[in-house]
Amino acid sequence: MSKRFRSILTPIIAVLLGILVGTFIMLISGYNPVAAFTALWNGAFGDIYYIGEVIRQFTPYILAGLAVAFAFRVGLFNIGVEGQFLVGWLAAVWVGVAFDLPRIIHLPLAIIASIAAGALWAFIPGLLKARFRVHEVIVTIMMNYVALHVSNYIIRNVITKHGDNSGPIHKSATLRSEWLESLTDYSRLHWGIILAIISCFIMWFLLERTTRGFELRSVGFNQHAAQYAGMNVNKNIILSMLISGAFAGLAGAMEGLGTFEYAAVKGGFSGVGFDGIAVALLGGNTALGVFFSAILFGVLKVGALNMPLEAGVPNELVDIIIALIVFFVASSYIIRVFLDRFSKKEVK
Protein backbone atom coordinates (compact mmCIF):
# COMPACT_ATOMS: atom_id res chain seq x y z
CA MET A 1 0.00 0.00 0.00
CA SER A 2 1.47 3.35 -1.05
CA LYS A 3 2.17 6.01 1.55
CA ARG A 4 -0.12 8.50 -0.21
CA PHE A 5 -3.06 6.09 -0.32
CA ARG A 6 -2.51 5.19 3.34
CA SER A 7 -2.50 8.88 4.34
CA ILE A 8 -5.86 9.33 2.57
CA LEU A 9 -7.38 6.15 4.01
CA THR A 10 -6.32 6.82 7.61
CA PRO A 11 -8.58 9.85 8.29
CA ILE A 12 -11.49 8.14 6.51
CA ILE A 13 -11.15 5.15 8.84
CA ALA A 14 -10.89 7.56 11.81
CA VAL A 15 -14.20 9.19 10.79
CA LEU A 16 -15.92 5.83 10.37
CA LEU A 17 -14.64 4.62 13.75
CA GLY A 18 -15.82 7.84 15.39
CA ILE A 19 -19.29 7.42 13.90
CA LEU A 20 -19.34 3.73 14.88
CA VAL A 21 -18.44 4.40 18.51
CA GLY A 22 -20.86 7.33 18.54
CA THR A 23 -23.59 4.98 17.34
CA PHE A 24 -22.78 2.58 20.18
CA ILE A 25 -22.99 5.45 22.70
CA MET A 26 -26.43 6.39 21.35
CA LEU A 27 -27.62 2.80 21.68
CA ILE A 28 -26.54 2.40 25.30
CA SER A 29 -28.02 5.84 26.07
CA GLY A 30 -31.41 4.74 24.76
CA TYR A 31 -31.44 6.80 21.55
CA ASN A 32 -32.17 5.63 18.03
CA PRO A 33 -28.96 6.14 15.99
CA VAL A 34 -30.76 5.69 12.66
CA ALA A 35 -33.21 8.45 13.53
CA ALA A 36 -30.35 10.60 14.84
CA PHE A 37 -28.23 10.35 11.71
CA THR A 38 -31.29 10.77 9.49
CA ALA A 39 -32.13 13.97 11.36
CA LEU A 40 -28.53 15.12 11.04
CA TRP A 41 -28.59 14.50 7.28
CA ASN A 42 -31.89 16.32 6.89
CA GLY A 43 -30.59 19.20 8.96
CA ALA A 44 -27.59 19.58 6.66
CA PHE A 45 -28.97 18.67 3.22
CA GLY A 46 -32.76 18.47 3.59
CA ASP A 47 -33.32 22.00 2.30
CA ILE A 48 -31.41 24.49 0.14
CA TYR A 49 -31.38 26.85 3.15
CA TYR A 50 -29.52 24.26 5.23
CA ILE A 51 -26.98 23.73 2.44
CA GLY A 52 -26.29 27.46 2.42
CA GLU A 53 -25.82 27.39 6.19
CA VAL A 54 -23.44 24.43 5.93
CA ILE A 55 -21.26 26.33 3.44
CA ARG A 56 -21.42 29.41 5.64
CA GLN A 57 -20.45 27.32 8.68
CA PHE A 58 -17.42 25.60 7.19
CA THR A 59 -15.99 28.77 5.60
CA PRO A 60 -14.22 30.00 8.79
CA TYR A 61 -13.33 26.37 9.61
CA ILE A 62 -11.33 26.17 6.38
CA LEU A 63 -9.30 29.26 7.30
CA ALA A 64 -8.84 28.27 10.95
CA GLY A 65 -7.73 24.81 9.80
CA LEU A 66 -5.28 26.34 7.33
CA ALA A 67 -3.83 28.49 10.13
CA VAL A 68 -3.16 25.45 12.31
CA ALA A 69 -2.05 23.25 9.41
CA PHE A 70 0.41 25.81 8.05
CA ALA A 71 2.09 26.13 11.44
CA PHE A 72 2.24 22.33 11.82
CA ARG A 73 3.78 21.95 8.37
CA VAL A 74 6.64 24.27 9.31
CA GLY A 75 7.27 22.69 12.70
CA LEU A 76 5.27 25.08 14.90
CA PHE A 77 2.22 24.56 17.12
CA ASN A 78 -0.08 27.54 16.81
CA ILE A 79 -2.64 26.93 19.55
CA GLY A 80 -3.51 30.64 19.50
CA VAL A 81 -5.69 30.55 16.39
CA GLU A 82 -8.74 31.35 18.54
CA GLY A 83 -7.16 34.59 19.77
CA GLN A 84 -5.97 35.55 16.29
CA PHE A 85 -9.46 34.80 15.02
CA LEU A 86 -11.01 37.15 17.61
CA VAL A 87 -8.69 40.08 16.90
CA GLY A 88 -9.20 39.57 13.16
CA TRP A 89 -12.96 39.70 13.73
CA LEU A 90 -12.59 42.87 15.81
CA ALA A 91 -10.29 44.64 13.33
CA ALA A 92 -12.57 43.89 10.38
CA VAL A 93 -15.66 45.19 12.19
CA TRP A 94 -13.79 48.23 13.50
CA VAL A 95 -12.90 49.28 9.96
CA GLY A 96 -16.41 48.40 8.80
CA VAL A 97 -17.98 50.64 11.45
CA ALA A 98 -15.48 53.51 11.56
CA PHE A 99 -15.38 54.34 7.84
CA ASP A 100 -17.96 54.88 5.13
CA LEU A 101 -16.14 54.40 1.85
CA PRO A 102 -16.92 53.05 -1.62
CA ARG A 103 -17.33 49.28 -1.52
CA ILE A 104 -14.36 48.68 -3.82
CA ILE A 105 -12.14 50.32 -1.17
CA HIS A 106 -13.98 49.61 2.07
CA LEU A 107 -14.37 45.82 1.82
CA PRO A 108 -10.73 45.10 0.85
CA LEU A 109 -9.57 47.49 3.58
CA ALA A 110 -11.61 45.66 6.22
CA ILE A 111 -10.30 42.29 5.01
CA ILE A 112 -6.72 43.53 5.04
CA ALA A 113 -7.24 44.86 8.57
CA SER A 114 -8.35 41.41 9.75
CA ILE A 115 -5.34 39.74 8.11
CA ALA A 116 -2.96 42.29 9.62
CA ALA A 117 -4.50 41.94 13.10
CA GLY A 118 -4.24 38.15 13.06
CA ALA A 119 -0.68 38.29 11.77
CA LEU A 120 0.31 40.85 14.39
CA TRP A 121 -1.16 38.73 17.19
CA ALA A 122 0.82 35.72 15.92
CA PHE A 123 3.98 37.82 15.49
CA ILE A 124 4.47 38.11 19.27
CA PRO A 125 4.82 34.36 19.98
CA GLY A 126 6.83 34.03 16.75
CA LEU A 127 9.29 36.68 17.91
CA LEU A 128 9.58 35.15 21.38
CA LYS A 129 10.19 31.73 19.80
CA ALA A 130 12.83 33.05 17.39
CA ARG A 131 14.73 35.33 19.73
CA PHE A 132 14.38 33.71 23.15
CA ARG A 133 13.27 30.13 22.31
CA VAL A 134 10.09 30.54 24.37
CA HIS A 135 7.82 27.66 23.44
CA GLU A 136 5.03 28.90 21.19
CA VAL A 137 2.38 26.59 22.70
CA ILE A 138 2.46 28.35 26.08
CA VAL A 139 2.51 31.86 24.61
CA THR A 140 -0.23 31.25 22.06
CA ILE A 141 -2.53 29.66 24.64
CA MET A 142 -2.11 32.61 27.00
CA MET A 143 -2.64 35.12 24.20
CA ASN A 144 -6.05 33.60 23.50
CA TYR A 145 -7.24 34.97 26.83
CA VAL A 146 -5.55 38.32 26.24
CA ALA A 147 -7.30 38.58 22.86
CA LEU A 148 -10.69 37.75 24.39
CA HIS A 149 -10.53 40.37 27.14
CA VAL A 150 -8.79 43.07 25.11
CA SER A 151 -11.35 42.76 22.30
CA ASN A 152 -14.19 42.92 24.85
CA TYR A 153 -12.69 46.06 26.36
CA ILE A 154 -12.29 47.73 22.96
CA ILE A 155 -15.88 46.91 21.96
CA ARG A 156 -17.23 48.35 25.22
CA ASN A 157 -15.06 51.43 25.52
CA VAL A 158 -13.65 52.37 22.11
CA ILE A 159 -15.94 51.28 19.29
CA THR A 160 -19.31 51.89 20.94
CA LYS A 161 -18.51 53.56 24.30
CA HIS A 162 -21.84 52.14 25.47
CA GLY A 163 -23.48 48.76 25.41
CA ASP A 164 -22.00 45.42 24.42
CA ASN A 165 -22.34 45.63 20.65
CA SER A 166 -20.40 47.47 17.97
CA GLY A 167 -23.52 48.03 15.89
CA PRO A 168 -23.81 46.93 12.26
CA ILE A 169 -21.01 47.57 9.80
CA HIS A 170 -21.64 49.76 6.78
CA LYS A 171 -23.07 47.93 3.79
CA SER A 172 -19.97 48.88 1.80
CA ALA A 173 -17.88 46.56 4.01
CA THR A 174 -20.13 43.51 4.05
CA LEU A 175 -19.39 40.13 2.46
CA ARG A 176 -23.11 39.41 2.23
CA SER A 177 -24.60 38.81 -1.20
CA GLU A 178 -28.28 39.13 -2.02
CA TRP A 179 -27.72 36.83 -4.99
CA LEU A 180 -26.19 34.04 -2.88
CA GLU A 181 -28.87 34.49 -0.23
CA SER A 182 -31.65 34.23 -2.82
CA LEU A 183 -30.08 31.05 -4.23
CA THR A 184 -30.17 29.42 -0.78
CA ASP A 185 -33.60 30.58 0.42
CA TYR A 186 -32.09 33.53 2.33
CA SER A 187 -29.44 31.70 4.32
CA ARG A 188 -26.42 33.62 5.62
CA LEU A 189 -24.17 32.37 2.83
CA HIS A 190 -21.68 35.04 1.73
CA TRP A 191 -18.71 35.59 -0.56
CA GLY A 192 -16.24 34.46 2.10
CA ILE A 193 -16.26 30.93 0.68
CA ILE A 194 -14.40 32.25 -2.38
CA LEU A 195 -11.71 33.77 -0.15
CA ALA A 196 -11.41 30.47 1.75
CA ILE A 197 -10.91 28.48 -1.46
CA ILE A 198 -8.31 31.00 -2.69
CA SER A 199 -6.53 30.67 0.66
CA CYS A 200 -6.33 26.88 0.21
CA PHE A 201 -4.63 27.41 -3.14
CA ILE A 202 -2.25 30.01 -1.63
CA MET A 203 -1.15 27.64 1.13
CA TRP A 204 -0.60 24.77 -1.31
CA PHE A 205 1.27 26.92 -3.81
CA LEU A 206 3.42 28.61 -1.17
CA LEU A 207 4.51 25.40 0.54
CA GLU A 208 4.81 23.11 -2.47
CA ARG A 209 5.81 25.34 -5.39
CA THR A 210 8.00 28.15 -4.03
CA THR A 211 11.54 28.45 -2.72
CA ARG A 212 10.29 30.26 0.35
CA GLY A 213 7.92 27.40 1.11
CA PHE A 214 10.79 24.93 0.81
CA GLU A 215 12.78 27.01 3.32
CA LEU A 216 9.87 27.16 5.74
CA ARG A 217 9.36 23.40 5.59
CA SER A 218 13.10 22.80 5.93
CA VAL A 219 13.26 24.88 9.09
CA GLY A 220 10.33 22.86 10.41
CA PHE A 221 12.01 19.53 9.65
CA ASN A 222 15.41 20.40 11.14
CA GLN A 223 16.44 23.86 12.27
CA HIS A 224 20.12 22.97 12.65
CA ALA A 225 20.36 21.53 9.15
CA ALA A 226 18.51 24.52 7.72
CA GLN A 227 20.87 26.92 9.46
CA TYR A 228 23.89 24.94 8.22
CA ALA A 229 22.48 25.27 4.68
CA GLY A 230 22.48 29.06 5.05
CA MET A 231 18.80 29.63 5.83
CA ASN A 232 17.76 32.32 8.30
CA VAL A 233 15.99 30.19 10.90
CA ASN A 234 14.72 33.03 13.10
CA LYS A 235 13.32 34.97 10.15
CA ASN A 236 11.50 31.90 8.86
CA ILE A 237 10.00 31.12 12.28
CA ILE A 238 8.56 34.63 12.52
CA LEU A 239 7.34 34.54 8.93
CA SER A 240 5.63 31.20 9.52
CA MET A 241 3.72 32.56 12.50
CA LEU A 242 2.77 35.69 10.57
CA ILE A 243 1.28 33.65 7.73
CA SER A 244 -0.52 31.32 10.13
CA GLY A 245 -1.96 34.28 12.03
CA ALA A 246 -3.02 35.92 8.76
CA PHE A 247 -5.19 32.90 7.91
CA ALA A 248 -6.72 32.99 11.40
CA GLY A 249 -7.42 36.73 11.20
CA LEU A 250 -9.12 36.26 7.84
CA ALA A 251 -11.32 33.59 9.44
CA GLY A 252 -12.46 36.26 11.89
CA ALA A 253 -13.43 38.53 8.99
CA MET A 254 -15.75 35.79 7.72
CA GLU A 255 -17.81 36.18 10.87
CA GLY A 256 -17.45 39.93 11.33
CA LEU A 257 -18.11 40.93 7.72
CA GLY A 258 -20.21 37.99 6.58
CA THR A 259 -22.19 35.95 9.09
CA PHE A 260 -22.93 38.53 11.81
CA GLU A 261 -21.82 41.92 10.43
CA TYR A 262 -21.02 43.18 13.92
CA ALA A 263 -18.83 42.42 16.94
CA ALA A 264 -20.21 41.83 20.42
CA VAL A 265 -18.75 41.29 23.86
CA LYS A 266 -18.17 37.58 24.37
CA GLY A 267 -18.48 35.65 27.58
CA GLY A 268 -16.13 32.96 26.27
CA PHE A 269 -14.33 31.68 23.23
CA SER A 270 -16.16 31.10 19.96
CA GLY A 271 -14.55 27.68 19.54
CA VAL A 272 -13.73 28.19 15.86
CA GLY A 273 -10.00 28.45 16.49
CA PHE A 274 -9.95 25.32 18.63
CA ASP A 275 -12.07 23.44 16.10
CA GLY A 276 -9.43 24.48 13.57
CA ILE A 277 -6.96 22.19 15.37
CA ALA A 278 -9.25 19.22 14.84
CA VAL A 279 -9.89 20.25 11.21
CA ALA A 280 -6.15 20.41 10.53
CA LEU A 281 -5.45 17.05 12.20
CA LEU A 282 -8.22 15.30 10.30
CA GLY A 283 -7.10 16.95 7.06
CA GLY A 284 -3.54 15.71 7.47
CA ASN A 285 -2.25 19.32 7.56
CA THR A 286 -2.68 19.67 3.80
CA ALA A 287 -4.72 22.38 2.06
CA LEU A 288 -6.97 19.90 0.25
CA GLY A 289 -7.39 17.76 3.36
CA VAL A 290 -8.34 20.81 5.42
CA PHE A 291 -10.95 21.78 2.82
CA PHE A 292 -12.74 18.41 2.98
CA SER A 293 -12.30 18.13 6.74
CA ALA A 294 -13.91 21.55 7.21
CA ILE A 295 -16.87 20.45 5.09
CA LEU A 296 -17.39 17.46 7.40
CA PHE A 297 -17.27 19.66 10.48
CA GLY A 298 -19.70 22.14 8.90
CA VAL A 299 -22.13 19.33 8.09
CA LEU A 300 -21.91 17.93 11.62
CA LYS A 301 -22.32 21.31 13.31
CA VAL A 302 -25.30 22.48 11.26
CA GLY A 303 -26.96 19.07 10.97
CA ALA A 304 -26.71 18.56 14.73
CA LEU A 305 -29.12 21.44 15.32
CA ASN A 306 -31.91 19.33 13.80
CA MET A 307 -31.27 16.23 15.92
CA PRO A 308 -33.20 17.35 19.05
CA LEU A 309 -36.10 18.59 16.92
CA GLU A 310 -36.56 15.59 14.65
CA ALA A 311 -35.16 12.67 16.66
CA GLY A 312 -35.13 13.87 20.25
CA VAL A 313 -31.36 13.29 20.41
CA PRO A 314 -29.22 15.96 22.15
CA ASN A 315 -26.89 17.67 19.69
CA GLU A 316 -24.04 17.35 22.21
CA LEU A 317 -23.66 13.80 20.90
CA VAL A 318 -22.19 15.32 17.72
CA ASP A 319 -19.49 16.94 19.85
CA ILE A 320 -18.77 13.47 21.27
CA ILE A 321 -18.49 12.05 17.73
CA ILE A 322 -16.13 14.89 16.73
CA ALA A 323 -14.03 14.22 19.83
CA LEU A 324 -13.91 10.52 18.94
CA ILE A 325 -12.85 11.31 15.37
CA VAL A 326 -10.02 13.50 16.70
CA PHE A 327 -9.05 10.73 19.13
CA PHE A 328 -8.80 8.18 16.33
CA VAL A 329 -6.87 10.64 14.14
CA ALA A 330 -4.46 11.19 17.02
CA SER A 331 -4.20 7.40 17.32
CA SER A 332 -3.53 7.10 13.59
CA TYR A 333 -0.33 5.15 14.25
CA ILE A 334 -2.47 2.16 15.28
CA ILE A 335 -4.56 2.49 12.12
CA ARG A 336 -1.43 2.67 9.97
CA VAL A 337 0.02 -0.44 11.61
CA PHE A 338 -3.23 -2.29 10.90
CA LEU A 339 -3.22 -1.11 7.27
CA ASP A 340 0.41 -2.17 6.82
CA ARG A 341 -0.29 -5.64 8.18
CA PHE A 342 -3.42 -5.94 6.05
CA SER A 343 -1.54 -4.95 2.89
CA LYS A 344 1.25 -7.46 3.68
CA LYS A 345 -1.29 -10.26 4.05
CA GLU A 346 -2.76 -9.35 0.67
CA VAL A 347 0.69 -9.51 -0.94
CA LYS A 348 1.25 -13.00 0.44
XYZ file of C-alpha atoms in Angstrom:
348
model
C 0.000 0.000 0.000
C 1.474 3.346 -1.051
C 2.171 6.015 1.549
C -0.119 8.496 -0.207
C -3.060 6.087 -0.318
C -2.511 5.192 3.337
C -2.498 8.883 4.336
C -5.858 9.326 2.570
C -7.379 6.150 4.010
C -6.318 6.817 7.612
C -8.581 9.847 8.286
C -11.488 8.141 6.507
C -11.153 5.154 8.841
C -10.895 7.556 11.812
C -14.196 9.191 10.787
C -15.919 5.825 10.372
C -14.644 4.622 13.749
C -15.816 7.844 15.387
C -19.292 7.416 13.899
C -19.340 3.726 14.877
C -18.438 4.398 18.513
C -20.864 7.334 18.542
C -23.593 4.984 17.343
C -22.779 2.584 20.178
C -22.994 5.446 22.703
C -26.432 6.386 21.353
C -27.616 2.800 21.683
C -26.545 2.402 25.301
C -28.019 5.841 26.067
C -31.406 4.740 24.758
C -31.442 6.805 21.548
C -32.171 5.629 18.028
C -28.964 6.141 15.994
C -30.756 5.689 12.664
C -33.211 8.453 13.527
C -30.355 10.603 14.844
C -28.227 10.354 11.706
C -31.289 10.769 9.489
C -32.130 13.968 11.362
C -28.529 15.118 11.038
C -28.585 14.497 7.278
C -31.895 16.315 6.887
C -30.587 19.201 8.965
C -27.595 19.583 6.657
C -28.970 18.674 3.216
C -32.758 18.471 3.591
C -33.319 21.996 2.303
C -31.413 24.488 0.144
C -31.380 26.853 3.145
C -29.518 24.262 5.232
C -26.978 23.732 2.444
C -26.291 27.459 2.424
C -25.821 27.387 6.192
C -23.437 24.429 5.933
C -21.261 26.326 3.441
C -21.415 29.413 5.642
C -20.449 27.321 8.675
C -17.422 25.596 7.185
C -15.986 28.771 5.600
C -14.222 29.996 8.790
C -13.329 26.375 9.610
C -11.327 26.173 6.384
C -9.298 29.260 7.297
C -8.838 28.273 10.953
C -7.735 24.814 9.803
C -5.278 26.344 7.335
C -3.826 28.490 10.132
C -3.162 25.453 12.311
C -2.049 23.253 9.405
C 0.408 25.812 8.047
C 2.087 26.133 11.435
C 2.237 22.333 11.818
C 3.778 21.946 8.372
C 6.639 24.272 9.308
C 7.266 22.690 12.698
C 5.267 25.081 14.897
C 2.221 24.563 17.121
C -0.085 27.544 16.812
C -2.635 26.930 19.550
C -3.512 30.642 19.503
C -5.693 30.551 16.393
C -8.740 31.353 18.535
C -7.164 34.595 19.766
C -5.970 35.554 16.294
C -9.462 34.799 15.020
C -11.006 37.145 17.607
C -8.686 40.076 16.902
C -9.203 39.569 13.161
C -12.963 39.703 13.729
C -12.591 42.874 15.815
C -10.292 44.637 13.330
C -12.573 43.888 10.377
C -15.661 45.190 12.195
C -13.791 48.229 13.503
C -12.902 49.281 9.964
C -16.414 48.399 8.803
C -17.978 50.641 11.452
C -15.478 53.513 11.563
C -15.375 54.336 7.840
C -17.956 54.879 5.135
C -16.138 54.397 1.849
C -16.921 53.053 -1.615
C -17.334 49.277 -1.522
C -14.359 48.678 -3.816
C -12.144 50.316 -1.168
C -13.981 49.615 2.071
C -14.375 45.823 1.824
C -10.729 45.097 0.847
C -9.571 47.494 3.581
C -11.609 45.657 6.223
C -10.304 42.290 5.013
C -6.715 43.532 5.039
C -7.236 44.860 8.569
C -8.350 41.411 9.753
C -5.345 39.743 8.110
C -2.961 42.292 9.620
C -4.495 41.943 13.102
C -4.243 38.151 13.058
C -0.676 38.290 11.767
C 0.310 40.847 14.395
C -1.161 38.729 17.187
C 0.822 35.719 15.922
C 3.975 37.819 15.493
C 4.468 38.112 19.266
C 4.821 34.356 19.982
C 6.825 34.028 16.753
C 9.290 36.680 17.905
C 9.585 35.155 21.378
C 10.194 31.735 19.805
C 12.827 33.047 17.386
C 14.734 35.328 19.727
C 14.383 33.708 23.147
C 13.265 30.131 22.306
C 10.090 30.543 24.368
C 7.817 27.656 23.440
C 5.026 28.903 21.193
C 2.380 26.591 22.698
C 2.465 28.347 26.076
C 2.514 31.858 24.609
C -0.227 31.253 22.057
C -2.526 29.663 24.642
C -2.114 32.608 26.998
C -2.642 35.122 24.201
C -6.051 33.597 23.502
C -7.240 34.975 26.834
C -5.553 38.323 26.243
C -7.304 38.578 22.861
C -10.693 37.748 24.394
C -10.528 40.366 27.140
C -8.793 43.069 25.109
C -11.349 42.758 22.299
C -14.192 42.915 24.847
C -12.693 46.065 26.361
C -12.290 47.734 22.958
C -15.880 46.912 21.960
C -17.229 48.348 25.221
C -15.056 51.435 25.522
C -13.647 52.366 22.115
C -15.939 51.279 19.287
C -19.313 51.886 20.944
C -18.515 53.562 24.298
C -21.841 52.145 25.468
C -23.484 48.764 25.410
C -21.996 45.421 24.420
C -22.344 45.626 20.655
C -20.403 47.472 17.968
C -23.519 48.030 15.889
C -23.807 46.925 12.264
C -21.007 47.565 9.799
C -21.641 49.764 6.777
C -23.069 47.925 3.789
C -19.971 48.877 1.796
C -17.881 46.561 4.015
C -20.128 43.505 4.048
C -19.389 40.125 2.456
C -23.107 39.406 2.233
C -24.598 38.810 -1.200
C -28.282 39.134 -2.018
C -27.720 36.834 -4.992
C -26.190 34.043 -2.875
C -28.868 34.494 -0.232
C -31.649 34.230 -2.824
C -30.078 31.051 -4.228
C -30.175 29.416 -0.783
C -33.596 30.580 0.418
C -32.089 33.527 2.325
C -29.439 31.698 4.323
C -26.420 33.623 5.619
C -24.174 32.367 2.826
C -21.679 35.040 1.734
C -18.709 35.594 -0.562
C -16.244 34.464 2.095
C -16.256 30.931 0.676
C -14.404 32.255 -2.383
C -11.710 33.767 -0.148
C -11.411 30.468 1.750
C -10.905 28.479 -1.463
C -8.309 30.997 -2.694
C -6.532 30.671 0.661
C -6.331 26.879 0.207
C -4.625 27.412 -3.136
C -2.255 30.011 -1.631
C -1.150 27.637 1.132
C -0.600 24.771 -1.314
C 1.273 26.920 -3.809
C 3.422 28.608 -1.171
C 4.513 25.400 0.541
C 4.813 23.110 -2.473
C 5.813 25.340 -5.392
C 8.002 28.151 -4.025
C 11.538 28.448 -2.718
C 10.289 30.263 0.354
C 7.922 27.404 1.115
C 10.791 24.933 0.810
C 12.776 27.014 3.316
C 9.871 27.165 5.736
C 9.363 23.397 5.593
C 13.096 22.800 5.927
C 13.260 24.884 9.091
C 10.328 22.856 10.414
C 12.013 19.533 9.655
C 15.410 20.395 11.139
C 16.440 23.860 12.272
C 20.118 22.969 12.652
C 20.361 21.526 9.148
C 18.515 24.522 7.725
C 20.875 26.923 9.463
C 23.888 24.945 8.217
C 22.478 25.274 4.685
C 22.478 29.056 5.050
C 18.801 29.630 5.828
C 17.757 32.317 8.301
C 15.988 30.188 10.896
C 14.718 33.028 13.103
C 13.321 34.967 10.151
C 11.497 31.899 8.857
C 9.996 31.119 12.277
C 8.562 34.633 12.520
C 7.336 34.544 8.928
C 5.634 31.195 9.525
C 3.722 32.558 12.502
C 2.769 35.695 10.569
C 1.282 33.648 7.727
C -0.516 31.316 10.131
C -1.963 34.277 12.030
C -3.025 35.916 8.764
C -5.190 32.897 7.905
C -6.723 32.993 11.396
C -7.419 36.731 11.199
C -9.117 36.259 7.836
C -11.318 33.588 9.438
C -12.460 36.262 11.892
C -13.427 38.527 8.991
C -15.746 35.788 7.715
C -17.808 36.177 10.870
C -17.450 39.930 11.326
C -18.112 40.928 7.717
C -20.212 37.987 6.580
C -22.193 35.948 9.086
C -22.928 38.525 11.813
C -21.821 41.919 10.433
C -21.018 43.180 13.925
C -18.829 42.418 16.936
C -20.211 41.828 20.421
C -18.755 41.293 23.864
C -18.175 37.578 24.368
C -18.485 35.647 27.583
C -16.127 32.962 26.275
C -14.328 31.677 23.230
C -16.160 31.099 19.957
C -14.551 27.679 19.537
C -13.727 28.193 15.862
C -9.996 28.445 16.494
C -9.949 25.321 18.634
C -12.067 23.440 16.103
C -9.432 24.480 13.569
C -6.959 22.193 15.369
C -9.255 19.223 14.840
C -9.891 20.247 11.213
C -6.147 20.408 10.534
C -5.450 17.051 12.197
C -8.224 15.298 10.296
C -7.096 16.951 7.061
C -3.537 15.708 7.472
C -2.250 19.318 7.562
C -2.679 19.672 3.797
C -4.718 22.378 2.056
C -6.969 19.902 0.250
C -7.385 17.765 3.355
C -8.343 20.808 5.425
C -10.945 21.781 2.822
C -12.742 18.412 2.983
C -12.297 18.125 6.741
C -13.906 21.553 7.214
C -16.866 20.452 5.090
C -17.391 17.458 7.396
C -17.271 19.665 10.476
C -19.702 22.136 8.898
C -22.134 19.327 8.087
C -21.913 17.926 11.619
C -22.321 21.306 13.314
C -25.304 22.476 11.258
C -26.962 19.067 10.973
C -26.708 18.555 14.733
C -29.122 21.435 15.322
C -31.907 19.333 13.800
C -31.268 16.234 15.925
C -33.202 17.346 19.049
C -36.103 18.590 16.916
C -36.555 15.590 14.645
C -35.160 12.674 16.660
C -35.125 13.873 20.254
C -31.361 13.293 20.407
C -29.218 15.960 22.145
C -26.885 17.674 19.688
C -24.043 17.348 22.211
C -23.662 13.805 20.898
C -22.191 15.320 17.720
C -19.489 16.938 19.853
C -18.770 13.470 21.272
C -18.495 12.049 17.733
C -16.129 14.894 16.731
C -14.031 14.218 19.830
C -13.905 10.519 18.944
C -12.852 11.314 15.371
C -10.022 13.497 16.703
C -9.054 10.732 19.125
C -8.799 8.178 16.330
C -6.869 10.636 14.142
C -4.456 11.192 17.023
C -4.200 7.404 17.320
C -3.529 7.098 13.593
C -0.330 5.155 14.250
C -2.465 2.155 15.283
C -4.565 2.493 12.117
C -1.430 2.667 9.972
C 0.024 -0.442 11.608
C -3.227 -2.286 10.901
C -3.218 -1.110 7.267
C 0.411 -2.172 6.823
C -0.291 -5.637 8.182
C -3.423 -5.939 6.050
C -1.541 -4.954 2.888
C 1.252 -7.463 3.681
C -1.291 -10.257 4.048
C -2.759 -9.355 0.670
C 0.687 -9.511 -0.943
C 1.250 -13.004 0.444
